[in-house]
Coordinates of C-alpha atoms in Angstrom, one line a residue:
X22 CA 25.8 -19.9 76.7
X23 CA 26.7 -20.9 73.6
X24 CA 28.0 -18.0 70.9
X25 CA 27.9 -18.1 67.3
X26 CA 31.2 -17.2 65.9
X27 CA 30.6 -18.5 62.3
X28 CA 28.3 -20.2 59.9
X29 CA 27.7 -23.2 62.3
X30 CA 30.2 -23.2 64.6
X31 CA 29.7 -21.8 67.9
X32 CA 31.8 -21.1 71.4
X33 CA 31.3 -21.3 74.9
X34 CA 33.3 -19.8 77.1
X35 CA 34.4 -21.4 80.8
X36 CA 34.2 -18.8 83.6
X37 CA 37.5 -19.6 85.5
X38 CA 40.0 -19.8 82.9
X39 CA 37.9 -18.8 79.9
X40 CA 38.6 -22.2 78.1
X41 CA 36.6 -21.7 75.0
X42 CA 34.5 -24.6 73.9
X43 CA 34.0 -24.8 70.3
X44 CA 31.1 -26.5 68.7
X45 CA 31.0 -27.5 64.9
X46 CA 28.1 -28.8 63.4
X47 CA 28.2 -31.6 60.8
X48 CA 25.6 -33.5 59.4
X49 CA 24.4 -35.8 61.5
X50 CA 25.0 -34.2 65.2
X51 CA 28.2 -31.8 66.3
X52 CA 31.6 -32.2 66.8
X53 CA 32.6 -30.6 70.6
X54 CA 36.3 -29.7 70.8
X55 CA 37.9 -29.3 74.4
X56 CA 34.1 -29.5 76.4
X57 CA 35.4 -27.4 79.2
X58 CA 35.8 -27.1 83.2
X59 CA 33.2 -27.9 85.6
X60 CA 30.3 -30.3 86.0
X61 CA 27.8 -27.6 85.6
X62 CA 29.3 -26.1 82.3
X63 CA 28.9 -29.1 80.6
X64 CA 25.9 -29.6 81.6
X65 CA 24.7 -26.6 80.9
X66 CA 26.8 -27.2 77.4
X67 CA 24.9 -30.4 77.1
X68 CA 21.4 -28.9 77.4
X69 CA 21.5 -26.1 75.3
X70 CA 22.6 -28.7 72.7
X71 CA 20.4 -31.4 73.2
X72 CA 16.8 -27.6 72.9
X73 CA 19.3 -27.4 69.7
X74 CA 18.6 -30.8 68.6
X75 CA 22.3 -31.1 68.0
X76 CA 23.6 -34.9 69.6
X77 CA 27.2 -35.0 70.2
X78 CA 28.8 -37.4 67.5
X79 CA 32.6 -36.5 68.1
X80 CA 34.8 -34.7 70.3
X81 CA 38.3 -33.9 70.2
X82 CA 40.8 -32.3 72.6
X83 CA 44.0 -30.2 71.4
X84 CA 46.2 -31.4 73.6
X85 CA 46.8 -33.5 77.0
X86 CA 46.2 -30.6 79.8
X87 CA 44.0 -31.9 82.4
X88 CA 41.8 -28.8 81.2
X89 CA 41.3 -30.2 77.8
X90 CA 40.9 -33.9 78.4
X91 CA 37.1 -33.7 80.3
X92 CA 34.0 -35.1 79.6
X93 CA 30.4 -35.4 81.0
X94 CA 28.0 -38.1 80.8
X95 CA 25.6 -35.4 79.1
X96 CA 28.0 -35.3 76.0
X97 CA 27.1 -39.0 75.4
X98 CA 29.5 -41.5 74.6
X99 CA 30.8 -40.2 70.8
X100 CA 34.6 -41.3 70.2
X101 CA 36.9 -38.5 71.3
X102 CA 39.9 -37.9 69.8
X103 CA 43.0 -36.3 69.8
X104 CA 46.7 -36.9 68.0
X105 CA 48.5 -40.2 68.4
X106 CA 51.4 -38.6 71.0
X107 CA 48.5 -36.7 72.7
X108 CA 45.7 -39.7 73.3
X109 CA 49.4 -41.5 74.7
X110 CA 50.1 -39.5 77.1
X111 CA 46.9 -40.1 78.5
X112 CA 47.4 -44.0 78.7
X113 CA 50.5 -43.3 80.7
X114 CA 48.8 -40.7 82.8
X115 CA 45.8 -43.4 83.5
X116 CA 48.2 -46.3 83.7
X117 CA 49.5 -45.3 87.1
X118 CA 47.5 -46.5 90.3
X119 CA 47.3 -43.1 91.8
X120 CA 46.7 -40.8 88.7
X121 CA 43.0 -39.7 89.9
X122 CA 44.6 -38.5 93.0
X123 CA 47.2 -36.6 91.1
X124 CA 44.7 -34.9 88.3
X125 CA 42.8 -33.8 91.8
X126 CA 46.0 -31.9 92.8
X127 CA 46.7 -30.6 89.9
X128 CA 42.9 -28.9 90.0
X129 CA 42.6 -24.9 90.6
X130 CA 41.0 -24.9 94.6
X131 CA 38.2 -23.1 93.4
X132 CA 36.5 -25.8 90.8
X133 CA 38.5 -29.0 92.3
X134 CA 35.4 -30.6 93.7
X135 CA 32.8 -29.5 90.4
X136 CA 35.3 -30.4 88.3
X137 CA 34.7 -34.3 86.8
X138 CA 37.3 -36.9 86.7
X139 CA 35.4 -39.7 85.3
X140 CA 36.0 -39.3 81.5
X141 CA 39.5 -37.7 81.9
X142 CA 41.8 -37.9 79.2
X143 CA 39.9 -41.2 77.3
X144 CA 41.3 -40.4 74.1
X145 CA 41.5 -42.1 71.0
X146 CA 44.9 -41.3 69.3
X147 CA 44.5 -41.0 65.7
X148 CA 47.0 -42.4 63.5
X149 CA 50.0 -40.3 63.5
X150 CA 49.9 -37.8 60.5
X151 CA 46.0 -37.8 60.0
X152 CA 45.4 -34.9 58.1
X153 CA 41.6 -34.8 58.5
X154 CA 39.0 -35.3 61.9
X155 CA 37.1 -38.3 61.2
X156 CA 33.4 -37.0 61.3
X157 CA 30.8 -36.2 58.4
X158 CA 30.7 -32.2 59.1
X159 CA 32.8 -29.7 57.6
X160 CA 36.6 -30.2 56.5
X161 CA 38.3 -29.9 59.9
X162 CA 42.1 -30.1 59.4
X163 CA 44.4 -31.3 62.3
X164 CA 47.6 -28.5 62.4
X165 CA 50.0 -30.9 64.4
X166 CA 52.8 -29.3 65.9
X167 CA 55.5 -29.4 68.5
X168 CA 54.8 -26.6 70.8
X169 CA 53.2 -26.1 74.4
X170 CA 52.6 -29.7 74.7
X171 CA 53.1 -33.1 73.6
X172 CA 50.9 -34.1 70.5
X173 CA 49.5 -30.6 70.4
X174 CA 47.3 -30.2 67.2
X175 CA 45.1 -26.8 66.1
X176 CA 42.1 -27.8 63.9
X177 CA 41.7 -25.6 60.9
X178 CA 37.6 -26.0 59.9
X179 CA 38.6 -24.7 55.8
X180 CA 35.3 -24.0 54.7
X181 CA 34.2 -21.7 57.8
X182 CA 37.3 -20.0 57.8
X183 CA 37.7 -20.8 61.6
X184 CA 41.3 -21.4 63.4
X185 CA 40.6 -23.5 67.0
X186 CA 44.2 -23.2 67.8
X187 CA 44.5 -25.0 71.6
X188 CA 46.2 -23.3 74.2
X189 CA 48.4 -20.9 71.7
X190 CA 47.8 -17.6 70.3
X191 CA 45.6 -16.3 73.5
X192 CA 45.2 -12.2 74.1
X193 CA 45.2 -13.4 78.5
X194 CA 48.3 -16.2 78.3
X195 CA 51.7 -15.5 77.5
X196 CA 52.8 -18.4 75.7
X197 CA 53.6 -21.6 77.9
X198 CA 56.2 -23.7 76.7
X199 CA 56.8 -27.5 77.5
X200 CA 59.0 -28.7 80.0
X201 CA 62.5 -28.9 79.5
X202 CA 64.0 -32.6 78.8
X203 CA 67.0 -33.8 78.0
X204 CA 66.5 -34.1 74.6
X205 CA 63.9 -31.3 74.1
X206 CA 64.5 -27.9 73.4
X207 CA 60.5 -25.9 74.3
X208 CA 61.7 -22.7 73.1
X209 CA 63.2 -23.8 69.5
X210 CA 59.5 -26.4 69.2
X211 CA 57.6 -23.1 70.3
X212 CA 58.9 -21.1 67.4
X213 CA 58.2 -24.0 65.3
X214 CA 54.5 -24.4 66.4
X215 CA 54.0 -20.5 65.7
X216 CA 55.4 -20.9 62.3
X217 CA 53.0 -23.9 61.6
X218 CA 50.2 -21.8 63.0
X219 CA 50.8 -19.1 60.6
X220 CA 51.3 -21.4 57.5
X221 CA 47.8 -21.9 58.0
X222 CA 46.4 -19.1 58.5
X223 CA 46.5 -17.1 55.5
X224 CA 42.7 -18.5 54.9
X225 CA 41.5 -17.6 58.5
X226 CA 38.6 -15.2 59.6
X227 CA 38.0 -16.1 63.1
X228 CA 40.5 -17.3 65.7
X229 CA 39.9 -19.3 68.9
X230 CA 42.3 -19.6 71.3
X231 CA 42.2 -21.7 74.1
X232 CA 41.7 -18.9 76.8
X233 CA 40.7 -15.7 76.2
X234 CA 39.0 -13.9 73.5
X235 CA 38.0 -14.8 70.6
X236 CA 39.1 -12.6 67.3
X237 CA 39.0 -11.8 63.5
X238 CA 41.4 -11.8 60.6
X239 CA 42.6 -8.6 61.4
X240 CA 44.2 -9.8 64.7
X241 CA 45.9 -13.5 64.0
X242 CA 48.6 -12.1 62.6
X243 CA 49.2 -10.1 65.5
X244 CA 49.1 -12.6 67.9
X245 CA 51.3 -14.6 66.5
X246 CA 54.0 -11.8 66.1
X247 CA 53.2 -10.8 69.8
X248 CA 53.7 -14.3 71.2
X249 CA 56.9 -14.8 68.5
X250 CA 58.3 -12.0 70.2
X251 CA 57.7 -12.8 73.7
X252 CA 59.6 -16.2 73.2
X253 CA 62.3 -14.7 71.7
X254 CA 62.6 -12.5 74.8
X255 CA 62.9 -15.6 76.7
X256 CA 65.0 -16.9 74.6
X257 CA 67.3 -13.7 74.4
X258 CA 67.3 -12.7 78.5
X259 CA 65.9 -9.6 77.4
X260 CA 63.1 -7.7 78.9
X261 CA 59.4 -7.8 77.2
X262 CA 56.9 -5.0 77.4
X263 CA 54.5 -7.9 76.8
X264 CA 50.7 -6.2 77.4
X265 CA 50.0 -9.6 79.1
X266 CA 52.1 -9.1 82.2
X267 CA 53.2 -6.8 84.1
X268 CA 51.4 -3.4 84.6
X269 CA 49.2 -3.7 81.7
X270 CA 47.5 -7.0 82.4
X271 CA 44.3 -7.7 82.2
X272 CA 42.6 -7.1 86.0
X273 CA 42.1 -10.1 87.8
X274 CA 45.0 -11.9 85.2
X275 CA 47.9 -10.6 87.3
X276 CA 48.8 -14.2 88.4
X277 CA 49.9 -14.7 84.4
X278 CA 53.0 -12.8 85.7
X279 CA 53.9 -15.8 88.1
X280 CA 53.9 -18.1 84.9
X281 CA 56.6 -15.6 82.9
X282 CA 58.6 -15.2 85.8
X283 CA 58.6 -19.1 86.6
X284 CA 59.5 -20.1 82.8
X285 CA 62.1 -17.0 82.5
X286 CA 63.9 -18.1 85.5
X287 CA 63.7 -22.0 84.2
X288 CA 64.9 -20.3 80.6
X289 CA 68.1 -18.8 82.3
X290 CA 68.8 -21.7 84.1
X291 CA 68.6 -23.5 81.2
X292 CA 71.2 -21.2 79.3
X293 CA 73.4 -21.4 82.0
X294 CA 73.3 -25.0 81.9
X295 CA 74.5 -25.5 78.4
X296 CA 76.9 -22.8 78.4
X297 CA 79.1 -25.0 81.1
X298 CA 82.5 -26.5 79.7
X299 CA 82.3 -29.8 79.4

């Protein structure tokens, strides 16, 4: 299950939502980045590690999704991490009395009952503006940045040339933005998060997004411009020919059209809102 993608790092993709996995071996044992989905993945995940001889010594999750905050006990017990705003918005999460009921609800039907609750979101927040993942493998460089969600952070592995980039930069998502706030504007952090993204990228040969396929040098800059343009359609009110939705979606990724139509109506609302006297 598990896909080499370059000199010692590999990929495994979920079958749901195609969450990519992404392995990186260090010294010692591997580091697992966002373990994936269901009960049987990562145990599946766990074995074909453990005929590797490859323990798991750290994991770290992009951001606070409840699709990026799993475990399984056949992962071990290695310190996960995550940024500081990400690893706290999984305290709050966990602080309230109800919150397993509510990360149940939250669950696509078709995995809700395979999919494991115990290790959700137990995070360890780095210290804000840690440059570097804690582990004795390969460089990994946290690429913090404002957009999708709170505490988001791609991790740049320099020496294999290898972009994990979180839910961004995907060839089945359009991109999602945050929820609005008072104080928050997703759209403007979005574009902010993109530009970050490509800062760092002019050193990349492999891309991993968070869903979807995984791609070479040739294509980063391409997604980026493609999802740069998308939220500037949202931004704008004006129409996309996005290859994501509409008639040329992938088969079986028609639904994506429900999330652009949910965050362009949210969008105008928005506009409307703040063009009010007064």
């Amino acid at each position: 299950m598990l896909e080499q993608v370059a000199q010692g790092v590999m990929v495994h993709r979920s079958e749901l939502l195609q969450n990519n996995t992404v392995v990186v071996q260090g010294q010692t044992g591997v580091l697992v980045v966002d373990p994936g989905l269901t009960r049987s993945e990562m145990a599946c995940l766990a074995e074909d590690l453990r005929e590797l001889g490859l323990p798991v010594v750290a994991g770290f999750s992009t951001h606070p999704d409840w699709d990026h905050v799993l475990w399984h006990p056949g992962l071990g017990d290695a310190p996960r991490y995550g940024t500081a705003r990400c690893a706290a918005v999984m305290r709050d999460v966990r602080s309230q009395p109800d919150w397993r009921d509510r990360a149940a609800e939250g669950l696509p039907p078709e995995i809700a009952e395979e999919t494991p609750l115990d290790g959700y979101g137990l995070i360890t927040g780095l210290p804000a503006g840690t440059a570097r993942m804690p582990w004795d493998g390969p460089d990994a460089r946290i690429v913090e940045h404002p957009a999708h969600a709170p505490g988001h952070a791609a991790l740049l592995i320099e020496a294999r040339g290898v972009l994990v980039a979180g839910d961004m930069l995907s060839d089945l998502f359009v991109p999602m933005l945050d929820d609005f706030g008072e104080t928050n504007d997703p759209i403007e952090e979005y574009l902010v998060g993109l530009q970050v993204l490509e800062d760092a990228a002019d050193d990349v040969a492999v891309l991993v997004p968070g869903h979807g396929s995984v791609c070479g040098a040739d294509q980063v800059r391409a997604r980026i411009d493609l999802d740069r343009s998308y939220v500037h359609a949202l931004r704008d009110g004006t129409a996309t020919d996005d290859p994501r939705i509409g008639p040329s979606a992938k088969p079986g990724w028609e639904w994506v059209n429900d999330i652009h139509e949910g965050q362009a109506q949210g969008v105008a609302r928005r506009r409307e809102r703040d063009e009010l006297p007064g």
